Coordinates of C-alpha atoms in Angstrom, one line a residue:
M1 CA -17.9 5.8 -19.2
D2 CA -17.2 9.4 -18.5
L3 CA -20.4 10.9 -17.1
A4 CA -19.5 14.6 -17.5
F5 CA -21.9 15.0 -20.5
L6 CA -24.8 14.3 -18.1
H7 CA -24.1 17.4 -16.0
P8 CA -27.0 19.4 -17.6
L9 CA -29.5 16.9 -16.3
Y10 CA -28.6 17.7 -12.7
E11 CA -28.5 21.5 -12.8
H12 CA -32.3 21.6 -12.4
S13 CA -34.8 19.7 -10.2
G14 CA -37.3 17.2 -11.6
P15 CA -39.5 15.6 -12.3
W16 CA -38.0 14.4 -15.6
A17 CA -39.3 12.9 -18.8
S18 CA -36.9 10.2 -20.1
V19 CA -37.6 8.8 -23.6
Y20 CA -35.7 6.2 -25.6
V21 CA -36.5 6.0 -29.3
D22 CA -35.4 3.4 -31.8
T23 CA -34.4 5.0 -35.1
S24 CA -32.7 2.0 -36.7
R25 CA -35.4 1.4 -39.3
H26 CA -35.6 3.8 -42.3
T27 CA -38.3 3.5 -45.0
E28 CA -40.3 5.9 -47.1
D29 CA -42.9 5.9 -44.3
T30 CA -40.4 6.9 -41.6
P31 CA -41.7 10.5 -41.1
H32 CA -45.2 9.2 -40.6
E33 CA -43.9 6.5 -38.2
R34 CA -41.9 9.0 -36.2
Q35 CA -45.1 11.1 -35.9
L36 CA -47.0 8.1 -34.5
T37 CA -44.1 7.4 -32.1
A38 CA -44.1 11.0 -30.9
Q39 CA -47.8 10.8 -30.2
A40 CA -47.4 7.5 -28.3
M41 CA -44.5 8.7 -26.2
A42 CA -46.3 11.9 -25.3
R43 CA -49.4 9.9 -24.4
Q44 CA -47.3 7.6 -22.1
L45 CA -45.8 10.6 -20.3
A46 CA -49.2 12.3 -19.9
D47 CA -50.6 9.1 -18.4
Q48 CA -47.8 9.1 -15.9
G49 CA -48.5 12.7 -14.8
A50 CA -46.2 14.7 -17.0
D51 CA -47.1 18.4 -17.7
E52 CA -48.5 19.3 -21.1
A53 CA -45.5 21.6 -22.0
T54 CA -43.0 18.7 -21.5
C55 CA -45.1 16.3 -23.4
R56 CA -45.3 18.8 -26.3
A57 CA -41.5 19.3 -26.2
I58 CA -40.9 15.5 -26.4
R59 CA -43.5 15.1 -29.2
S60 CA -41.8 17.9 -31.3
A61 CA -38.3 16.5 -30.7
I62 CA -39.3 13.0 -31.9
E63 CA -41.2 14.4 -34.9
D64 CA -38.0 16.2 -35.9
L65 CA -36.2 12.9 -36.1
G66 CA -38.5 11.9 -39.0
H67 CA -36.1 13.3 -41.5
S68 CA -32.8 12.4 -39.8
S69 CA -30.6 9.4 -40.5
E70 CA -29.9 8.4 -36.9
P71 CA -28.4 4.9 -37.3
H72 CA -29.6 3.4 -34.0
G73 CA -31.6 5.7 -31.7
R74 CA -31.9 8.7 -29.5
A75 CA -32.4 9.4 -25.8
L76 CA -34.4 12.5 -24.9
F77 CA -34.5 14.1 -21.4
A78 CA -36.9 16.9 -20.8
R79 CA -38.4 19.0 -18.0
A80 CA -40.5 22.1 -17.7
G81 CA -41.3 22.1 -21.4
E82 CA -37.7 21.9 -22.6
V83 CA -35.5 19.0 -24.0
V84 CA -32.3 19.5 -22.0
L85 CA -30.2 16.6 -23.4
D86 CA -30.7 14.3 -26.4
P87 CA -27.6 12.0 -26.9
P88 CA -27.5 9.6 -29.8
L89 CA -27.4 5.9 -29.1
A90 CA -24.7 3.5 -30.3
R91 CA -27.3 0.7 -30.5
P92 CA -31.1 0.5 -30.6
P93 CA -32.9 0.3 -27.3
Q94 CA -34.0 -3.2 -26.4
G95 CA -37.7 -3.6 -26.4
G96 CA -38.3 -0.6 -28.7
D97 CA -39.5 2.9 -27.7
W98 CA -40.4 3.7 -24.1
A99 CA -41.0 6.7 -21.9
E100 CA -40.9 7.4 -18.2
W101 CA -41.8 10.3 -15.9
A102 CA -39.8 10.2 -12.6
P103 CA -38.1 12.5 -10.1
L104 CA -34.7 11.7 -11.7
P105 CA -33.8 11.1 -15.4
R106 CA -33.5 7.5 -16.3
V107 CA -29.9 7.4 -17.5
T108 CA -28.8 3.9 -16.6
P109 CA -29.7 2.5 -20.1
L110 CA -27.2 5.0 -21.5
L111 CA -24.4 2.9 -19.9
E112 CA -25.3 0.1 -22.3
L113 CA -26.7 2.0 -25.3
A114 CA -24.3 4.9 -25.6
G115 CA -21.5 4.6 -23.1
E116 CA -19.4 1.7 -24.3
D117 CA -18.9 2.9 -27.9
P118 CA -15.1 2.7 -28.5
V119 CA -13.8 5.1 -31.1
C120 CA -11.4 3.7 -33.6
V121 CA -9.0 5.2 -36.0
V122 CA -8.7 2.9 -39.0
A123 CA -5.4 3.5 -40.8
Y124 CA -5.2 2.4 -44.4
V125 CA -1.5 2.0 -44.8
D126 CA 0.6 1.5 -48.0
R127 CA 4.2 2.2 -48.9
K128 CA 3.5 5.8 -49.9
G129 CA 1.4 7.0 -46.9
A130 CA -1.9 6.4 -45.1
D131 CA -5.5 7.6 -44.9
F132 CA -7.1 7.8 -41.5
E133 CA -10.8 7.1 -40.8
L134 CA -12.6 7.7 -37.5
R135 CA -15.2 5.0 -36.7
S136 CA -17.7 4.7 -33.9
G137 CA -21.2 3.2 -33.5
L138 CA -22.5 6.4 -35.1
G139 CA -20.7 5.9 -38.4
S140 CA -17.4 6.9 -39.9
K141 CA -15.7 10.0 -41.2
G142 CA -12.3 11.0 -42.6
A143 CA -9.6 11.8 -40.0
G144 CA -6.8 13.0 -42.2
S145 CA -3.9 11.5 -44.1
V146 CA -0.2 11.5 -44.4
T147 CA 1.9 11.3 -47.5
G148 CA 5.5 10.1 -47.4
R149 CA 8.2 9.9 -50.0
Q150 CA 6.8 8.8 -53.3
W151 CA 9.9 7.4 -54.9
P152 CA 11.5 4.9 -54.9
V153 CA 9.0 2.5 -53.4
H154 CA 9.2 -0.6 -55.7
R155 CA 12.1 -3.0 -55.8
T156 CA 13.4 -4.3 -59.1
S157 CA 13.9 -7.9 -59.9
S158 CA 17.6 -7.5 -60.8
V159 CA 20.3 -8.8 -58.5
D160 CA 23.1 -7.1 -60.2
W161 CA 25.6 -5.2 -58.1
S162 CA 24.6 -2.0 -59.8
E163 CA 21.1 -2.4 -58.4
R164 CA 22.1 -2.8 -54.7
H165 CA 22.2 0.9 -54.1
F166 CA 18.7 1.4 -55.6
Q167 CA 17.3 -1.5 -53.5
L168 CA 18.7 0.1 -50.4
R169 CA 17.1 3.4 -51.3
V170 CA 13.7 1.6 -51.6
E171 CA 14.2 0.1 -48.2
N172 CA 15.0 3.5 -46.8
T173 CA 11.9 5.0 -48.3
W174 CA 9.7 2.3 -46.8
E175 CA 11.2 2.8 -43.3
H176 CA 11.0 6.6 -43.6
N177 CA 7.3 6.5 -44.6
A178 CA 6.4 4.0 -41.9
A179 CA 7.9 6.3 -39.3
E180 CA 6.0 9.3 -40.7
I181 CA 2.7 7.3 -40.7
A182 CA 3.4 6.2 -37.1
D183 CA 4.0 9.8 -36.0
A184 CA 0.9 11.1 -37.7
L185 CA -1.2 8.3 -36.3
A186 CA 0.0 9.0 -32.8
V187 CA -1.1 12.7 -33.2
C188 CA -4.4 11.6 -34.6
Q189 CA -5.0 9.4 -31.6
E190 CA -4.2 12.2 -29.2
E191 CA -6.5 14.6 -31.0
T192 CA -9.4 12.2 -31.3
R193 CA -8.8 10.3 -28.0
A194 CA -9.4 7.1 -29.9
D195 CA -9.7 3.9 -27.9
L196 CA -8.3 1.7 -30.7
L197 CA -5.9 2.0 -33.7
I198 CA -6.7 -0.5 -36.4
L199 CA -4.0 -1.0 -39.1
V200 CA -5.1 -2.1 -42.6
G201 CA -2.6 -3.0 -45.2
D202 CA 0.0 -5.6 -46.2
D203 CA 1.6 -7.6 -43.4
R204 CA 5.0 -5.8 -43.6
E205 CA 3.4 -2.4 -43.9
R206 CA 1.2 -2.9 -40.8
R207 CA 4.1 -4.3 -38.8
S208 CA 6.5 -1.5 -39.7
V209 CA 4.0 1.1 -38.6
H210 CA 3.1 -0.8 -35.5
E211 CA 6.7 -1.1 -34.4
R212 CA 7.3 2.6 -34.7
L213 CA 4.3 3.8 -32.7
P214 CA 5.0 5.1 -29.1
K215 CA 5.0 2.3 -26.6
R216 CA 2.0 3.9 -24.8
L217 CA -0.1 3.1 -27.8
H218 CA 1.0 -0.5 -28.5
D219 CA -1.9 -2.0 -26.4
L220 CA -4.4 0.0 -28.5
V221 CA -3.3 -1.4 -31.8
V222 CA -5.1 -4.1 -33.8
E223 CA -3.8 -5.4 -37.1
A224 CA -6.8 -6.2 -39.4
P225 CA -6.4 -9.5 -41.2
H226 CA -8.4 -8.3 -44.2
G227 CA -7.5 -5.5 -46.5
S228 CA -9.4 -2.3 -47.5
G229 CA -10.9 -4.0 -50.5
S230 CA -12.4 -6.8 -48.5
R231 CA -16.1 -6.9 -47.4
L232 CA -14.8 -8.6 -44.2
L233 CA -13.0 -5.5 -43.0
D234 CA -16.1 -4.1 -41.4
D235 CA -16.4 -7.3 -39.4
D236 CA -12.8 -7.0 -38.3
V237 CA -13.5 -3.5 -37.0
E238 CA -16.6 -4.4 -35.2
R239 CA -14.9 -7.5 -33.7
A240 CA -12.1 -5.3 -32.4
R241 CA -14.5 -2.8 -30.9
A242 CA -16.5 -5.6 -29.2
E243 CA -13.3 -7.3 -27.8
H244 CA -12.1 -3.9 -26.5
V245 CA -15.4 -3.4 -24.6
A246 CA -15.4 -6.9 -23.2
G247 CA -11.7 -6.7 -22.2
R248 CA -12.2 -3.4 -20.4
A249 CA -15.2 -4.6 -18.5
E250 CA -13.4 -7.8 -17.4
A251 CA -10.4 -5.8 -16.3
E252 CA -12.6 -3.5 -14.2
L253 CA -14.4 -6.5 -12.7
E254 CA -11.1 -8.0 -11.7
R255 CA -10.2 -4.8 -10.0
F256 CA -13.5 -4.8 -8.2
R257 CA -13.1 -8.4 -7.1
A258 CA -9.6 -7.7 -5.8
A259 CA -10.5 -4.5 -4.1
R260 CA -13.3 -6.1 -2.0
N261 CA -10.6 -7.7 0.1
P262 CA -9.6 -5.5 3.1
D263 CA -6.1 -4.2 3.3
D264 CA -3.8 -4.4 6.3
E265 CA -5.7 -1.5 7.9
G266 CA -9.0 -3.3 7.4
R267 CA -10.2 -1.0 4.6
A268 CA -11.8 -2.4 1.5
G269 CA -11.4 -0.6 -1.8
A270 CA -14.8 -1.7 -3.2
V271 CA -18.3 -2.0 -1.8
E272 CA -21.6 -3.5 -3.1
G273 CA -25.2 -3.4 -2.0
V274 CA -27.4 -0.4 -1.7
P275 CA -26.8 0.6 2.0
A276 CA -23.0 0.6 1.5
L277 CA -23.2 2.4 -1.8
V278 CA -25.5 5.1 -0.4
E279 CA -23.1 5.7 2.5
A280 CA -20.1 5.9 0.0
A281 CA -22.1 8.3 -2.2
R282 CA -22.9 10.6 0.8
E283 CA -19.2 10.7 1.6
H284 CA -18.1 11.4 -2.0
R285 CA -16.0 8.2 -2.1
I286 CA -17.3 6.5 -5.3
D287 CA -14.6 6.5 -7.9
E288 CA -16.3 4.2 -10.4
L289 CA -19.8 2.9 -10.3
L290 CA -20.5 -0.6 -11.6
V291 CA -24.0 -1.2 -12.8
R292 CA -25.7 -4.3 -14.0
P293 CA -28.8 -2.7 -15.5
N294 CA -31.2 -5.6 -14.8
G295 CA -29.8 -6.4 -11.3
P296 CA -32.2 -6.4 -8.4
D297 CA -30.5 -3.6 -6.5
A298 CA -30.9 -1.2 -9.5
H299 CA -34.6 -1.2 -9.0
R300 CA -34.6 -0.7 -5.2
E301 CA -36.2 2.4 -3.9
V302 CA -34.1 5.0 -2.1
W303 CA -34.8 8.5 -1.0
I304 CA -33.2 11.6 -2.4
G305 CA -33.0 15.3 -1.5
E306 CA -32.3 18.3 -3.6
D307 CA -28.5 17.8 -3.7
P308 CA -26.8 14.8 -5.2
D309 CA -25.2 13.7 -1.9
Q310 CA -28.6 13.8 -0.2
L311 CA -29.7 10.2 -0.5
A312 CA -30.7 7.5 2.0
V313 CA -32.1 4.1 2.2
R314 CA -35.0 5.3 4.4
R315 CA -36.8 8.6 4.3
T316 CA -36.4 9.1 8.0
D317 CA -32.6 9.0 7.5
L318 CA -32.8 12.1 5.3
K319 CA -34.7 13.9 7.9
I320 CA -32.1 13.1 10.5
L321 CA -29.5 14.5 8.2
G322 CA -31.5 17.8 8.1
E323 CA -33.2 17.4 4.6
Q324 CA -36.8 18.5 4.8
H325 CA -37.8 17.7 1.2
S326 CA -37.4 14.2 -0.2
W327 CA -38.6 12.0 -3.0
P328 CA -38.4 8.3 -3.8
A329 CA -36.1 7.3 -6.7
R330 CA -34.5 4.2 -8.2
A331 CA -31.1 3.3 -6.6
D332 CA -29.2 3.3 -9.8
D333 CA -30.5 6.7 -10.9
A334 CA -29.7 8.2 -7.5
L335 CA -26.2 6.8 -7.4
I336 CA -25.5 8.0 -11.0
R337 CA -26.6 11.5 -10.1
S338 CA -24.2 11.4 -7.1
A339 CA -21.4 10.0 -9.3
V340 CA -21.8 12.8 -11.9
A341 CA -21.5 15.4 -9.1
T342 CA -18.2 14.0 -7.9
D343 CA -16.7 13.4 -11.4
A344 CA -16.8 9.6 -10.9
A345 CA -17.1 7.2 -13.8
A346 CA -19.6 4.4 -14.5
L347 CA -19.5 1.0 -16.2
A348 CA -22.2 -1.3 -17.4
V349 CA -21.3 -4.9 -16.6
A350 CA -22.9 -8.1 -17.9
E351 CA -21.5 -10.5 -15.2
R352 CA -24.5 -12.1 -13.4
E353 CA -22.8 -12.6 -10.1
V354 CA -20.6 -9.6 -9.7
P355 CA -21.6 -7.3 -8.2
A356 CA -24.0 -9.6 -6.4
G357 CA -27.1 -7.4 -6.5
G358 CA -26.1 -5.6 -9.7
L359 CA -24.6 -2.4 -8.0
G360 CA -21.0 -2.0 -6.8
A361 CA -18.3 0.6 -6.7
L362 CA -14.6 1.1 -6.6
L363 CA -13.8 3.6 -3.9
R364 CA -11.5 6.6 -3.7
W365 CA -9.9 7.5 -0.4
K366 CA -9.6 10.9 1.2

């Protein structure tokens, strides 16, 4: 997950209100239900010590969702009476709505609820061209089309010598159109930065386009077994998205496992455990942070200063480093703040044993 969109959360000091709202249910009573949710979240924040202006900002933002068609949910981060960031969620928050008031924003749930949401370009391919559709967890929208040669595209049943030339022209039209579709699809992928390209159409049409795509895109291509008129196509797309997420996570875990072994100079390319991660964060050496959201280390208390690289396992360590002001924070939130400041990435992992305590990192070297 690219953490750059979180930068606004760390341009100001806390404390912060973090709220996760489930918007997956839509009925005629939705506006009234959102109002009740808004009141409940504001009350939770007030009970935790949040200021009135921030509670009011959160309440207003949730009430505004009463007439929206958010398919899954919304996260809201506010301070000093202002909602600073409100990213949509790709899936509803587990356990329903909740709110927290803390020195740092609670962004770890975003790794699961919003981060791993691969974007797909679904290409509906036929012999005359293709229509492109952009899909993600937030819905779908048109992404352009390409029209190839319109004639001739159909073979005849005749095998007379006089028809051979026509048959060849049909073949040439198919091949020409497949090349045009592949070129347009490659451009669409570059513009949308799609993680997957899903080809829908007859076997030959899918294969022809697949073969003509640039080699750099071949690993991103999935050929859907069901056509555009099948109700199973949506299942094909969601399955491809889920497999992509699982495959990427497993590949990163394999990198992590391998990088833990020291090289010939005795340096390991990965670390785990809060003390080692805190040291790596202070030295700006985290390249990718691996987080198991429910891991025991994620909940551990660390101490933070005003700057992202001011963090320590003990409060006295910060004083030794010259930091006079410090606050307690969750380890995962503190490490993500540091990762954002150094343009590192983050990944939510489901593996129960790796990293051992739920937090690990692949390192960069100076």
